[in-house]
Protein backbone atom coordinates (compact mmCIF):
# COMPACT_ATOMS: atom_id res chain seq x y z
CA UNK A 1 29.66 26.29 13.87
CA UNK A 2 31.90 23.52 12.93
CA UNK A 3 31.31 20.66 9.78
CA UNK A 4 28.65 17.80 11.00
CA UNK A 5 27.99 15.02 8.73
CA UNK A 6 25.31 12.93 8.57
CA UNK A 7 25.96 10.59 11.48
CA UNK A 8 28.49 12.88 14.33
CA UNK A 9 25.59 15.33 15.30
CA UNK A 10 23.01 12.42 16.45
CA UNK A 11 25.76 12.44 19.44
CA UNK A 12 23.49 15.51 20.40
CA UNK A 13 20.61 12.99 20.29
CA UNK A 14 18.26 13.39 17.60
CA UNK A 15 16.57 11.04 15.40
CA UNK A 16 13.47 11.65 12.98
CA UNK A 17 12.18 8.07 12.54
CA UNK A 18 8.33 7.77 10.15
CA UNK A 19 5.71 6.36 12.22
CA UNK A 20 2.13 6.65 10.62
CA UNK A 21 -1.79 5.91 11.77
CA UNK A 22 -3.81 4.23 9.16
CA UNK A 23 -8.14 5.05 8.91
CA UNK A 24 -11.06 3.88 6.89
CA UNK A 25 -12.02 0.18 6.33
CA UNK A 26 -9.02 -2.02 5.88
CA UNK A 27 -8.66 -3.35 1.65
CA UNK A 28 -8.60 -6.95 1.00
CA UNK A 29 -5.14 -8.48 1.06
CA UNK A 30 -3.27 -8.53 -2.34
CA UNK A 31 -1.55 -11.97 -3.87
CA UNK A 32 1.37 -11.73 -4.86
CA UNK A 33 2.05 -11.22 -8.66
CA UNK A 34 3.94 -13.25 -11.37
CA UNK A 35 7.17 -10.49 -10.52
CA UNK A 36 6.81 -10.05 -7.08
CA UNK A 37 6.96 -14.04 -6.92
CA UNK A 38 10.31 -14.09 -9.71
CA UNK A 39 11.68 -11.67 -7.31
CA UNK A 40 12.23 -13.60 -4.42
CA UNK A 41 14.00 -15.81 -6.23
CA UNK A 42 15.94 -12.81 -8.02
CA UNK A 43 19.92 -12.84 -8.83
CA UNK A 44 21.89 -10.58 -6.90
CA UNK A 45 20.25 -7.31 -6.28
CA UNK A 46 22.74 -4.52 -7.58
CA UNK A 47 21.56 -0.97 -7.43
CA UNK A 48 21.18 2.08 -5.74
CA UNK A 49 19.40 4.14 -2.94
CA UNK A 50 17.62 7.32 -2.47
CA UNK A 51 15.35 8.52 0.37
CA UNK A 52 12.39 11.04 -0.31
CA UNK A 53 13.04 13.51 2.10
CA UNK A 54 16.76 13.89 0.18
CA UNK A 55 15.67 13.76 -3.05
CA UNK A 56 11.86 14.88 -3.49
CA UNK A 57 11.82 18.31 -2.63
CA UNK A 58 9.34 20.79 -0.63
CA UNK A 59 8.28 17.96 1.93
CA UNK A 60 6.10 20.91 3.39
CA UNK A 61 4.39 18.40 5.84
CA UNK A 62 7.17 16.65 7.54
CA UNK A 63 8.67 17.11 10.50
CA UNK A 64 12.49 18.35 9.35
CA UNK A 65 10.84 20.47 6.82
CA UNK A 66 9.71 22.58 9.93
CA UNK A 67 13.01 22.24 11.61
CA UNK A 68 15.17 23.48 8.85
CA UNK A 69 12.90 26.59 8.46
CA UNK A 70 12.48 27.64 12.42
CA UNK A 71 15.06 29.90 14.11
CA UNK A 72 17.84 28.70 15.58
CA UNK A 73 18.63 25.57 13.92
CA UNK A 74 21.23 23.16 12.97
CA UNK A 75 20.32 22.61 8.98
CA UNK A 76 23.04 24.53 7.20
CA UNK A 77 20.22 24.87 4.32
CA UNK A 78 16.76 24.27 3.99
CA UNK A 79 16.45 21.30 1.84
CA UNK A 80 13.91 23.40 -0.62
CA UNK A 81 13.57 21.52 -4.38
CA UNK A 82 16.01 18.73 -3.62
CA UNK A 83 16.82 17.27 -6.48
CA UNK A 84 12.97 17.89 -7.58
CA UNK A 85 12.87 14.23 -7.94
CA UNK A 86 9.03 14.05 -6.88
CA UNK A 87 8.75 15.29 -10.42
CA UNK A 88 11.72 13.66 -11.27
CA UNK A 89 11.76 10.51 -10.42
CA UNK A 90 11.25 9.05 -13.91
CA UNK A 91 14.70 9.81 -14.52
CA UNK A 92 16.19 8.23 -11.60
CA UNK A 93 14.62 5.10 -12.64
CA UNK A 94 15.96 5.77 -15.94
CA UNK A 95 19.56 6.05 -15.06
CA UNK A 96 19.23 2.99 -12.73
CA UNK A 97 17.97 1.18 -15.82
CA UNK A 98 20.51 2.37 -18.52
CA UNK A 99 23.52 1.26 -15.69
CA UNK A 100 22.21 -2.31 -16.10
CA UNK A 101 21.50 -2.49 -12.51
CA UNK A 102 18.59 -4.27 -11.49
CA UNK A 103 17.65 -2.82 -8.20
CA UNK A 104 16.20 0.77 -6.61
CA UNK A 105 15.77 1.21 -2.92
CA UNK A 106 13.82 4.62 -2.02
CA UNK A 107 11.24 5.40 0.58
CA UNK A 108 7.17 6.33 0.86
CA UNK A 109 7.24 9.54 2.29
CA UNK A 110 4.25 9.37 5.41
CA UNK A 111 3.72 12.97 5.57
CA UNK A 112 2.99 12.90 1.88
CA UNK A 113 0.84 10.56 2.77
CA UNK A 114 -0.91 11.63 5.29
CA UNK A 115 -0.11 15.34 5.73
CA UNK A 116 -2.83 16.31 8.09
CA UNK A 117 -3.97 13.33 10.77
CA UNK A 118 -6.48 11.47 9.72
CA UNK A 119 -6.18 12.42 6.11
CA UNK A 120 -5.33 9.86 3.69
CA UNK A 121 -3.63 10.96 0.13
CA UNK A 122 -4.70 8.56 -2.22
CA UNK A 123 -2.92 11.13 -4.89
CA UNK A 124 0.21 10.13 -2.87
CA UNK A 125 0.34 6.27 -2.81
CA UNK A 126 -0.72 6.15 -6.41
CA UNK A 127 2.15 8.49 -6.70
CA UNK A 128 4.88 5.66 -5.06
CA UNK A 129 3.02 2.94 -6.94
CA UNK A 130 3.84 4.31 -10.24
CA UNK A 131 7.54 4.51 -8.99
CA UNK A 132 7.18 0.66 -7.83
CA UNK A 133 5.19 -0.58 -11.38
CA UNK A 134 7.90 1.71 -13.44
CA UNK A 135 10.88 0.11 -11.60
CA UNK A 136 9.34 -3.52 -12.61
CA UNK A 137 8.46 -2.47 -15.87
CA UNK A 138 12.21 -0.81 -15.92
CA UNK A 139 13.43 -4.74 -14.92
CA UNK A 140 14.28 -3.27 -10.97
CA UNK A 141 13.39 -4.36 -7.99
CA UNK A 142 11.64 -2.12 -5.96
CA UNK A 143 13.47 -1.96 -2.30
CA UNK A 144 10.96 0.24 -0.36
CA UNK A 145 11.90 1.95 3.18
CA UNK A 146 8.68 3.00 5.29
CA UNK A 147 10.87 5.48 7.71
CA UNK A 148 13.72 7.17 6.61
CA UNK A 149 14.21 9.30 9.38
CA UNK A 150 11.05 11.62 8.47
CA UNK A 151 7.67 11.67 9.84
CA UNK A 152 4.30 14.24 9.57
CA UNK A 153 4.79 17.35 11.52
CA UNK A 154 1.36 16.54 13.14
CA UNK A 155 3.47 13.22 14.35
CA UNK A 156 5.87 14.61 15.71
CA UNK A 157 3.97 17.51 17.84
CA UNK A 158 2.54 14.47 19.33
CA UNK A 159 5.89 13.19 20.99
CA UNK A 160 7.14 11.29 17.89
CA UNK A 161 7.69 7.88 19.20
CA UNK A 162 7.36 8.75 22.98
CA UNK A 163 3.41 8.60 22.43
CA UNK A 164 2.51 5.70 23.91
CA UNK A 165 0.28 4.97 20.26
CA UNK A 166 3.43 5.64 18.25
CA UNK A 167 4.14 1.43 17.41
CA UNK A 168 0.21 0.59 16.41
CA UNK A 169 0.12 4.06 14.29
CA UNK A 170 3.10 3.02 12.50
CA UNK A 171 1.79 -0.59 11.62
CA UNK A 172 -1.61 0.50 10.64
CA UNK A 173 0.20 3.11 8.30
CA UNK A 174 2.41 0.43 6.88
CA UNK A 175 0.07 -1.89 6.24
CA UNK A 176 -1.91 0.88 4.26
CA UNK A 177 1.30 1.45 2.05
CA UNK A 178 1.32 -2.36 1.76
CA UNK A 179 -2.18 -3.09 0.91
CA UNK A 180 -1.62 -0.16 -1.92
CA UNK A 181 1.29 -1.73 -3.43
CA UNK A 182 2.74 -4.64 -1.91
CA UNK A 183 2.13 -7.05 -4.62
CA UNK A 184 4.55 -5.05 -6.45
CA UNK A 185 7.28 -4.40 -3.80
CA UNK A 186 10.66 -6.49 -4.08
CA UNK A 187 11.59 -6.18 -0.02
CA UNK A 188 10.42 -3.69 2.43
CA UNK A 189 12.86 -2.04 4.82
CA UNK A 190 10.66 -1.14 7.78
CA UNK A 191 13.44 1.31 9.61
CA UNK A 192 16.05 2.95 8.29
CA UNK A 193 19.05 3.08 11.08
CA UNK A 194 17.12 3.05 14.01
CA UNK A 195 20.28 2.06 15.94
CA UNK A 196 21.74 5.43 14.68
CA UNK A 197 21.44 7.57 17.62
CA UNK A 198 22.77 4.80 19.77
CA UNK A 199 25.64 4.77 17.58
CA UNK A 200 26.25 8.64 17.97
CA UNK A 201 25.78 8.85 21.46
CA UNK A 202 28.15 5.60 22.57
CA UNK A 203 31.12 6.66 24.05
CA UNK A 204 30.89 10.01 23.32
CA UNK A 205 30.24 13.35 25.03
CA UNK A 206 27.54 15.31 23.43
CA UNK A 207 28.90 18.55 22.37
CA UNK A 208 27.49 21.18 24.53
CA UNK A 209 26.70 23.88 21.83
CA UNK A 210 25.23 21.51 19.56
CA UNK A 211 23.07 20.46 22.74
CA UNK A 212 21.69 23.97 23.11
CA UNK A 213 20.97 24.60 19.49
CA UNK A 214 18.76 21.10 19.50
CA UNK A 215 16.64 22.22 22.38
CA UNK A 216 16.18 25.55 21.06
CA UNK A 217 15.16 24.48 17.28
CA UNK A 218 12.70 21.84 18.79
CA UNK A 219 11.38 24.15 21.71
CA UNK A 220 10.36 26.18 18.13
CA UNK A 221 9.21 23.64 16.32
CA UNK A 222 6.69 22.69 18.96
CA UNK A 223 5.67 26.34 19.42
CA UNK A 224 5.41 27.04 15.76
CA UNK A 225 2.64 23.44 15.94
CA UNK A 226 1.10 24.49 18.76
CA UNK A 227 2.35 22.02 20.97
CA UNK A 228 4.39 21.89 24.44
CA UNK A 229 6.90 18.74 22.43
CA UNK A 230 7.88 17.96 18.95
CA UNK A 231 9.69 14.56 18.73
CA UNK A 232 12.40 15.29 21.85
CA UNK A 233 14.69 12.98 21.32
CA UNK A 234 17.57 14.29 22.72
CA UNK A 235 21.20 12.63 24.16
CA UNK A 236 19.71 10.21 26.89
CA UNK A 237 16.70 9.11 25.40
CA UNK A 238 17.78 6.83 23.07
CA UNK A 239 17.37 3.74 25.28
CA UNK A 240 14.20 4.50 25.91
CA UNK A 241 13.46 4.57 22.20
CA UNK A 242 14.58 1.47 21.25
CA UNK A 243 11.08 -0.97 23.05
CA UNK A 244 8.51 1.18 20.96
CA UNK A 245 10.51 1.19 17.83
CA UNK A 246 11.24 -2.88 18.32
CA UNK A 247 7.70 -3.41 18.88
CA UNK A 248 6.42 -0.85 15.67
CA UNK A 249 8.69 -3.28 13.59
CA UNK A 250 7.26 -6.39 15.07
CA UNK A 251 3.72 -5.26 13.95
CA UNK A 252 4.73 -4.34 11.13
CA UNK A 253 5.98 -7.44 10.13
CA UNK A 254 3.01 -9.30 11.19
CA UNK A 255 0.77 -6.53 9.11
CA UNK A 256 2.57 -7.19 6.25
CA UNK A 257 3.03 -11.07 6.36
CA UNK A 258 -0.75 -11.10 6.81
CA UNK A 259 -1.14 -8.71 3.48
CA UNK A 260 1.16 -10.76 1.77
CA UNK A 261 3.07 -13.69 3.54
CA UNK A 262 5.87 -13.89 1.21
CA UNK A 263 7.37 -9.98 1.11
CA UNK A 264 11.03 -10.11 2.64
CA UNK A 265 10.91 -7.60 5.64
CA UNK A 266 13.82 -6.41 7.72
CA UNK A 267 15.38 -3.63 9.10
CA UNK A 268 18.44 -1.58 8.52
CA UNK A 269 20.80 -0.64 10.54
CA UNK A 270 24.42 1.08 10.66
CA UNK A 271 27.31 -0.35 11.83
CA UNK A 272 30.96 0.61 11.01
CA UNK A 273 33.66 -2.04 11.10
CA UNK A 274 34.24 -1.67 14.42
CA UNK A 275 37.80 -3.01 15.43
CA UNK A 276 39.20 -3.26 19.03
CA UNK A 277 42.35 -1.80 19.76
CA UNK A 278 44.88 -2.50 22.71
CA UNK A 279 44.02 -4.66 25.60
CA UNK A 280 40.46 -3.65 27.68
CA UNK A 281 38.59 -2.65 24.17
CA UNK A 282 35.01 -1.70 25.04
CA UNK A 283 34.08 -3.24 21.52
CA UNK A 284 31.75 -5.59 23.32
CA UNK A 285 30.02 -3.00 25.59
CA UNK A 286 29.73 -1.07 22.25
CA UNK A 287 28.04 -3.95 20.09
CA UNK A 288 25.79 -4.72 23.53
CA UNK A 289 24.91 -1.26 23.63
CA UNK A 290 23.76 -0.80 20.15
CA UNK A 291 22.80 -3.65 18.37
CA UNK A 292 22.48 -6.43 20.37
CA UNK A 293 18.48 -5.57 21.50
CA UNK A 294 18.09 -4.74 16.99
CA UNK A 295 20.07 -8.14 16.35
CA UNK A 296 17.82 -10.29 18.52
CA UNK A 297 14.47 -9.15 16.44
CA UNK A 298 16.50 -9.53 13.34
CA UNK A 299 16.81 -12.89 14.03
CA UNK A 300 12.54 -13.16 12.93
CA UNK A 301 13.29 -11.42 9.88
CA UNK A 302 14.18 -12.55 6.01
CA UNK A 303 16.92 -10.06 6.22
CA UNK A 304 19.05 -7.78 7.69
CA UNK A 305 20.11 -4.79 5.89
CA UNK A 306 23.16 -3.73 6.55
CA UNK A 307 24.72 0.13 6.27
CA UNK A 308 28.36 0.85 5.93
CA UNK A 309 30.88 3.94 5.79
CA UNK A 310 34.12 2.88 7.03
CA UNK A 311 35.47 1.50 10.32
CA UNK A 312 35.54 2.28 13.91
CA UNK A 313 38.31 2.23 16.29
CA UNK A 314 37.67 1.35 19.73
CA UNK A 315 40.14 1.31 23.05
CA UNK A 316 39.82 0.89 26.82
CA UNK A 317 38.74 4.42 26.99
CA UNK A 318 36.11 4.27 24.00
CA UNK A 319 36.15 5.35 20.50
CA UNK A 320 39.11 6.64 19.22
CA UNK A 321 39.58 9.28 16.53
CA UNK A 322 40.61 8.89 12.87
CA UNK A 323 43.95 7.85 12.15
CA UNK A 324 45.94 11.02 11.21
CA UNK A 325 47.99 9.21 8.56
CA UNK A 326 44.96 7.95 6.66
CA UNK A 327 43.14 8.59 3.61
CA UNK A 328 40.32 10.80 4.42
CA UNK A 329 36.73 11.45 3.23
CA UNK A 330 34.72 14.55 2.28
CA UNK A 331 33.53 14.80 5.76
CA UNK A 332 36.50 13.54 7.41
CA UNK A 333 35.90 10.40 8.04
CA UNK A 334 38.46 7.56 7.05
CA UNK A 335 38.70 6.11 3.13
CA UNK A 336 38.32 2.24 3.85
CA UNK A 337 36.07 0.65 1.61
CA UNK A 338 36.76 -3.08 2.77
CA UNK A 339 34.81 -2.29 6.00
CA UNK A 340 31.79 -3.41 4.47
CA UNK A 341 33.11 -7.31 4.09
CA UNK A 342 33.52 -7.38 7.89
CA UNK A 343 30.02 -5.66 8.58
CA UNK A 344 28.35 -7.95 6.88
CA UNK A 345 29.70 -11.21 8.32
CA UNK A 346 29.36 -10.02 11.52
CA UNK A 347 26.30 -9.38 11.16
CA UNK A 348 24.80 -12.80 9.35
CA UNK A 349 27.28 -14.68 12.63
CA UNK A 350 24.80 -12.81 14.69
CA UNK A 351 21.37 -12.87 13.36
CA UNK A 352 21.66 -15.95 11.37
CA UNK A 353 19.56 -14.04 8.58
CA UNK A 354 20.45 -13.44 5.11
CA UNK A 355 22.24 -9.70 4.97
CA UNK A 356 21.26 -6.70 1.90
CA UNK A 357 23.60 -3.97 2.19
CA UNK A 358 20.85 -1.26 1.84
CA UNK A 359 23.74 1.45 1.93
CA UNK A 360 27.76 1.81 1.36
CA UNK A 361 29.34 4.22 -0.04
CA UNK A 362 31.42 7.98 0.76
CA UNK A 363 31.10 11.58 0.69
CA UNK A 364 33.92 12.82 -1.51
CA UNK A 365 34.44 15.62 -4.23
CA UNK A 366 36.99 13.88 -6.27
CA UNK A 367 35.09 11.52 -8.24
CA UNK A 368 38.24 9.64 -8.94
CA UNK A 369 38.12 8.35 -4.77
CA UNK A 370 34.60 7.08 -5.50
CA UNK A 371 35.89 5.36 -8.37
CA UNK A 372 38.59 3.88 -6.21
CA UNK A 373 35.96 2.57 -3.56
CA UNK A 374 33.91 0.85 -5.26
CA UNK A 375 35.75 -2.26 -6.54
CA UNK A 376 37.52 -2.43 -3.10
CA UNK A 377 34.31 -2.63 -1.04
CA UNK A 378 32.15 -4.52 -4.04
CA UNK A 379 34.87 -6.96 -3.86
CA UNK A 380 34.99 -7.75 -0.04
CA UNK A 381 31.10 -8.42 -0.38
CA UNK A 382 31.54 -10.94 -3.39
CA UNK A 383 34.65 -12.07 -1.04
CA UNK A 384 32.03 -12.71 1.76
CA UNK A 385 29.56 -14.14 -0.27
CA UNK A 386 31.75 -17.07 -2.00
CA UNK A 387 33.01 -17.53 1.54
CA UNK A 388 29.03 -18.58 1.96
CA UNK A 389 27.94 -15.60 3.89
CA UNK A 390 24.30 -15.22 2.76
CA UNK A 391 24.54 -11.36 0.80
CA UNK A 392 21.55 -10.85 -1.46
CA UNK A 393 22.36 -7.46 -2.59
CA UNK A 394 24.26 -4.66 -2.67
CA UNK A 395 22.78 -0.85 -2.75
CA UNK A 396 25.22 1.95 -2.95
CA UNK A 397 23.91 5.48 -1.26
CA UNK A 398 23.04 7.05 -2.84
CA UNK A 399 22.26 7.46 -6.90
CA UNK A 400 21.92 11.34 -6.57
CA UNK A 401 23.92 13.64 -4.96
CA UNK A 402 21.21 15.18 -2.54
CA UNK A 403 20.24 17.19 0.38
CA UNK A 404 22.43 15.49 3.40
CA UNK A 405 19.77 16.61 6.12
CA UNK A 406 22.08 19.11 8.80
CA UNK A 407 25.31 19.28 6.03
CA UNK A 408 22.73 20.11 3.64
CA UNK A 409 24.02 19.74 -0.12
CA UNK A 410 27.84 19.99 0.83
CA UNK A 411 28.31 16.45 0.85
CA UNK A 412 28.47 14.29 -2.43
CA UNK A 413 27.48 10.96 -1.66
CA UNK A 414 26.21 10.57 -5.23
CA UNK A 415 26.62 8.26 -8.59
CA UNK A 416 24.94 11.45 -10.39
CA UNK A 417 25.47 14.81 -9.83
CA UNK A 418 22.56 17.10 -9.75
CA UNK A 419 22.76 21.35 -11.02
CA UNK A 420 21.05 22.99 -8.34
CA UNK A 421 19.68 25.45 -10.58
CA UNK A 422 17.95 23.18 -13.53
CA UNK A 423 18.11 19.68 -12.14
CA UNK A 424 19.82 18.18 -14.79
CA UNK A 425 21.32 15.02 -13.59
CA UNK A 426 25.20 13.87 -14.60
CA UNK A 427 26.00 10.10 -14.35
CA UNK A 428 29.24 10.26 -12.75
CA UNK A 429 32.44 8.00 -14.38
CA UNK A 430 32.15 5.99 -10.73
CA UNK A 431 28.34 4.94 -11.65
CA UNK A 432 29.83 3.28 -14.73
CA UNK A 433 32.88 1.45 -12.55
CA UNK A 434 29.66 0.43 -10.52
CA UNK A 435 27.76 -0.74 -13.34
CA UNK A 436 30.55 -2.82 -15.05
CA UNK A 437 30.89 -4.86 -11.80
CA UNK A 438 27.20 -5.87 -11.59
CA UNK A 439 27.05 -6.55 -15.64
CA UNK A 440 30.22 -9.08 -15.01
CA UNK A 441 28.26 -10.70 -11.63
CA UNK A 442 25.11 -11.03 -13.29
CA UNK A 443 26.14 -12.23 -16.23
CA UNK A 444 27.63 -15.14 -15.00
C-alpha cells in the first residue's frame, strides 16, 4: 500500500477527535494565579508542540490504540512506547527550557483520564498538572489541547461524535481538566484540526482501497468493544460532523470562562496557503466548504490557532497536484515555508481574532531542509506581525520526532530526534536555528 502522511488519508474520511463526560460534584472555580495573570500579557510565545497520543506511549485506552492493533488496518506500526514521554516528559520540558523558548503546547490525554466511563483518574490529571506547574516553574507557557484527534475506546464504541450526548460529554470533561488546572494553563486549544477531514475530502476522490481498509479496521474495532459502531466517520460524514463539534466548542468555552473568565480559548485549525490558479478557481467554494462554518465561531474566541505545512493549488477543476519542478518534502509534499505568512493573515481578515500558530513545520530527513525552513517561515510571521496582523505566537510541530499516527515513525517532523530503542533524545542543529530567532525577538 502506497506512502500516506498525516493529512492525504483523511480523504478516506476519518477523524479521531477527544470528547469526554465529566461525574461527581462539580469543584469550586479556581482564580487565576499571579502567572496565569503575567501570561496574558506574555511577550511573544515561541516554542514547540507535542500531542500525547504521539509522544506518551501505550495509550492502552484510546480509541487508535485499538485501531492500530486490530486486523486489517491502515497504521503502518503500532505506536507502542512512543517516545516514552509519559515518563519522559521532564525532559521535553527540559529541552524546551535550555532552547530559551518560552512556550510548550501538548495535550491531556481523555482516555488517560477517564479510561473506563464513568471513571475518573485523579492519578492522571495530577499527572498533566505537574507538566503545567513544571512548564511555569521552567518559565513556559503551558498551551494545552483537550482533543488531539484521540478519544476513550469506550467513546468511541458509542458513535464518537455521532451520539447525540457527544458536545455536553465533551464540556463536562473539559471543564474537569479545567477546574484541575486551569489556574495554571497559559491558553487552551479546545480542538485540534477539526476542519481536517473537510480538508482531505474537498475536491478529492477517496481512494477506493483505502476506503475498504477503513471500514474493515473499524467494523473490528467495534467488534473487538462489543459494539455494532466505533467512531464511523467515514468520506461523507464530515458535514454532518461539523454542528456537534461547533456546539462541544461553544460549551466549552462557556465552561471554561465560567471556571476562569480570563483563559484565552480557541480552536485550531489547518489551512494550507491555498492559491487560485487560472480563471474559474474553486478557491472560494474550497474556503466555504471548510472553514467558513469554523471561522464564524472563531470570531467569539481570544484566538485562532492557526496550522501550516505548505500551500495549496487550486483550478477550475479542483486541487491540483504538486508542482513537479519543486522542492519536495519527506512525504512529498512541497518545501514552501512562507505559506505560513499568508495563512495567518487570512485568517485574522476573517475572524477578526488574534492568530497563534499552534503548528508549522515539515517532515524531512535532511536536517539541513529544516534548518532552511525555519527562518523563511519565522520570518513571514514577524513580516505579518509588523504589518499589524495580531500573531501572539509561534509553535513549531513538533519538538520530538514521534509516532505520525497511519505513517507511523517514518516521518521526522521533529526539533529532537528520539532512538527508538533507549529514548535518548538529540536536539537537532535546526532546534538551535529556532532558538536563536526567538532569543533575538525576545530580547528586544
Amino acid at each position: 500500500m502506497r506512502s500516506l502522511n498525516r493529512r492525504a488519508v483523511l480523504a478516506a474520511g476519518t477523524l479521531a477527535a477527544a470528547f469526554a463526560p465529566r461525574t461527581g460534584a462539580a469543584a469550586t472555580a479556581v482564580a487565576p494565579t499571579r502567572d496565569a495573570r503575567r501570561a496574558n500579557a506574555a511577550p511573544f510565545l515561541w516554542g514547540a508542540a507535542t500531542a500525547g497520543h504521539q509522544v506518551e506511549g501505550n495509550n492502552v485506552a484510546s480509541d487508535i490504540w485499538l485501531l492500530e492493533q486490530v486486523k486489517p488496518t491502515l497504521f503502518s506500526e503500532p505506536s507502542g512506547d512512543a517516545c516514552d514521554s509519559f515518563e519522559r516528559w521532564r525532559e521535553d520540558v527540559e529541552i524546551v527550557r535550555s532552547l530559551g523558548l518560552n512556550a510548550y503546547r501538548f495535550s491531556v490525554e481523555w482516555s488517560r483520564v477517564e479510561p473506563a466511563e464513568g471513571q475518573v483518574s485523579l492519578a492522571a490529571l495530577e499527572h498533566y498538572r505537574r507538566i503545567v506547574t513544571a512548564c511555569r516553574e521552567a518559565g513556559l507557557a503551558p498551551v494545552v489541547t483537550l482533543s488531539h484527534f484521540t478519544s476513550p475506546r469506550w467513546f468511541a464504541a458509542k458513535g464518537g461524535w455521532f451520539h447525540p450526548d457527544a458536545p455536553a460529554t465533551f464540556a463536562r470533561h473539559c471543564e474537569r481538566v479545567v477546574r484541575h488546572m486551569g489556574d495554571q494553563i497559559s491558553h487552551v486549544v479546545t480542538f485540534n484540526e477539526p476542519n481536517l477531514q473537510l480538508l482531505g475530502e474537498w475536491g478529492k476522490t477517496p481512494d477506493p482501497a483505502v476506503r475498504s481498509i477503513m471500514d474493515a479496521m473499524l467494523a473490528e474495532a467495534a467488534k473487538a468493544s462489543g459494539s455494532d459502531r466505533f467512531s464511523l466517520m467515514n468520506a461523507g460524514h464530515a458535514a454532518a460532523m461539523v454542528a456537534p463539534v461547533l456546539e462541544a466548542h461553544r460549551l466549552v468555552r462557556q465552561a471554561i470562562k465560567t471556571v476562569r473568565s480570563d483563559l484565552p480559548v480557541g480552536l485550531s485549525l489547518a489551512i494550507p496557503d491555498d492559491q487560485a490558479v487560472g480563471p474559474g478557481s474553486q478557491i472560494e467554494d474550497k474556503r466555504a466548504a471548510v472553514y467558513a462554518p469554523f471561522f464564524a465561531e472563531a470570531r467569539h474566541d481570544d484566538f485562532l490557532g492557526v496550522q501550516t505545512y505548505g500551500r495549496s493549488l487550486i483550478g477550475a477543476e479542483g486541487p491540483l497536484p504538486t508542482p513537479k519542478d519543486t522542492e519536495q518534502t519527506q512525504t512529498g509534499d512541497e518545501f514552501y515555508p512562507q505559506a505560513i505568512g499568508a495563512t495567518i493573515r487570512y485568517a485574522h481578515e476573517s475572524t477578526g481574532v488574534p492568530i497563534l500558530v499552534t503548528e508549522n513545520g515539515l517532515a524531512t530527513n535532511d536536517d539541513a531542509q529544516r534548518a532552511r525552513f525555519i527562518p523563511a517561515a519565522t520570518a513571514a510571521v514577524l513580516t505579518a506581525r509588523a504589518d499589524g496582523v495580531p500573531v501572539i505566537g509561534y509553535l513549531h510541530w513538533s519538538l520530538l520526532d514521534n509516532f505520525e499516527w497511519f505513517s507511523g515513525y517514518g516521518p521526522k517532523f521533529g526539533l529532537v530526534s528520539v532512538d527508538r530503542t533507549t529514548f535518548k533524545r538529540t536536539i537537532k542543529p535546526s532546534a538551535h536555528v529556532l532558538a536563536r530567532i526567538a532569543r533575538s525577538d525576545l530580547s528586544r
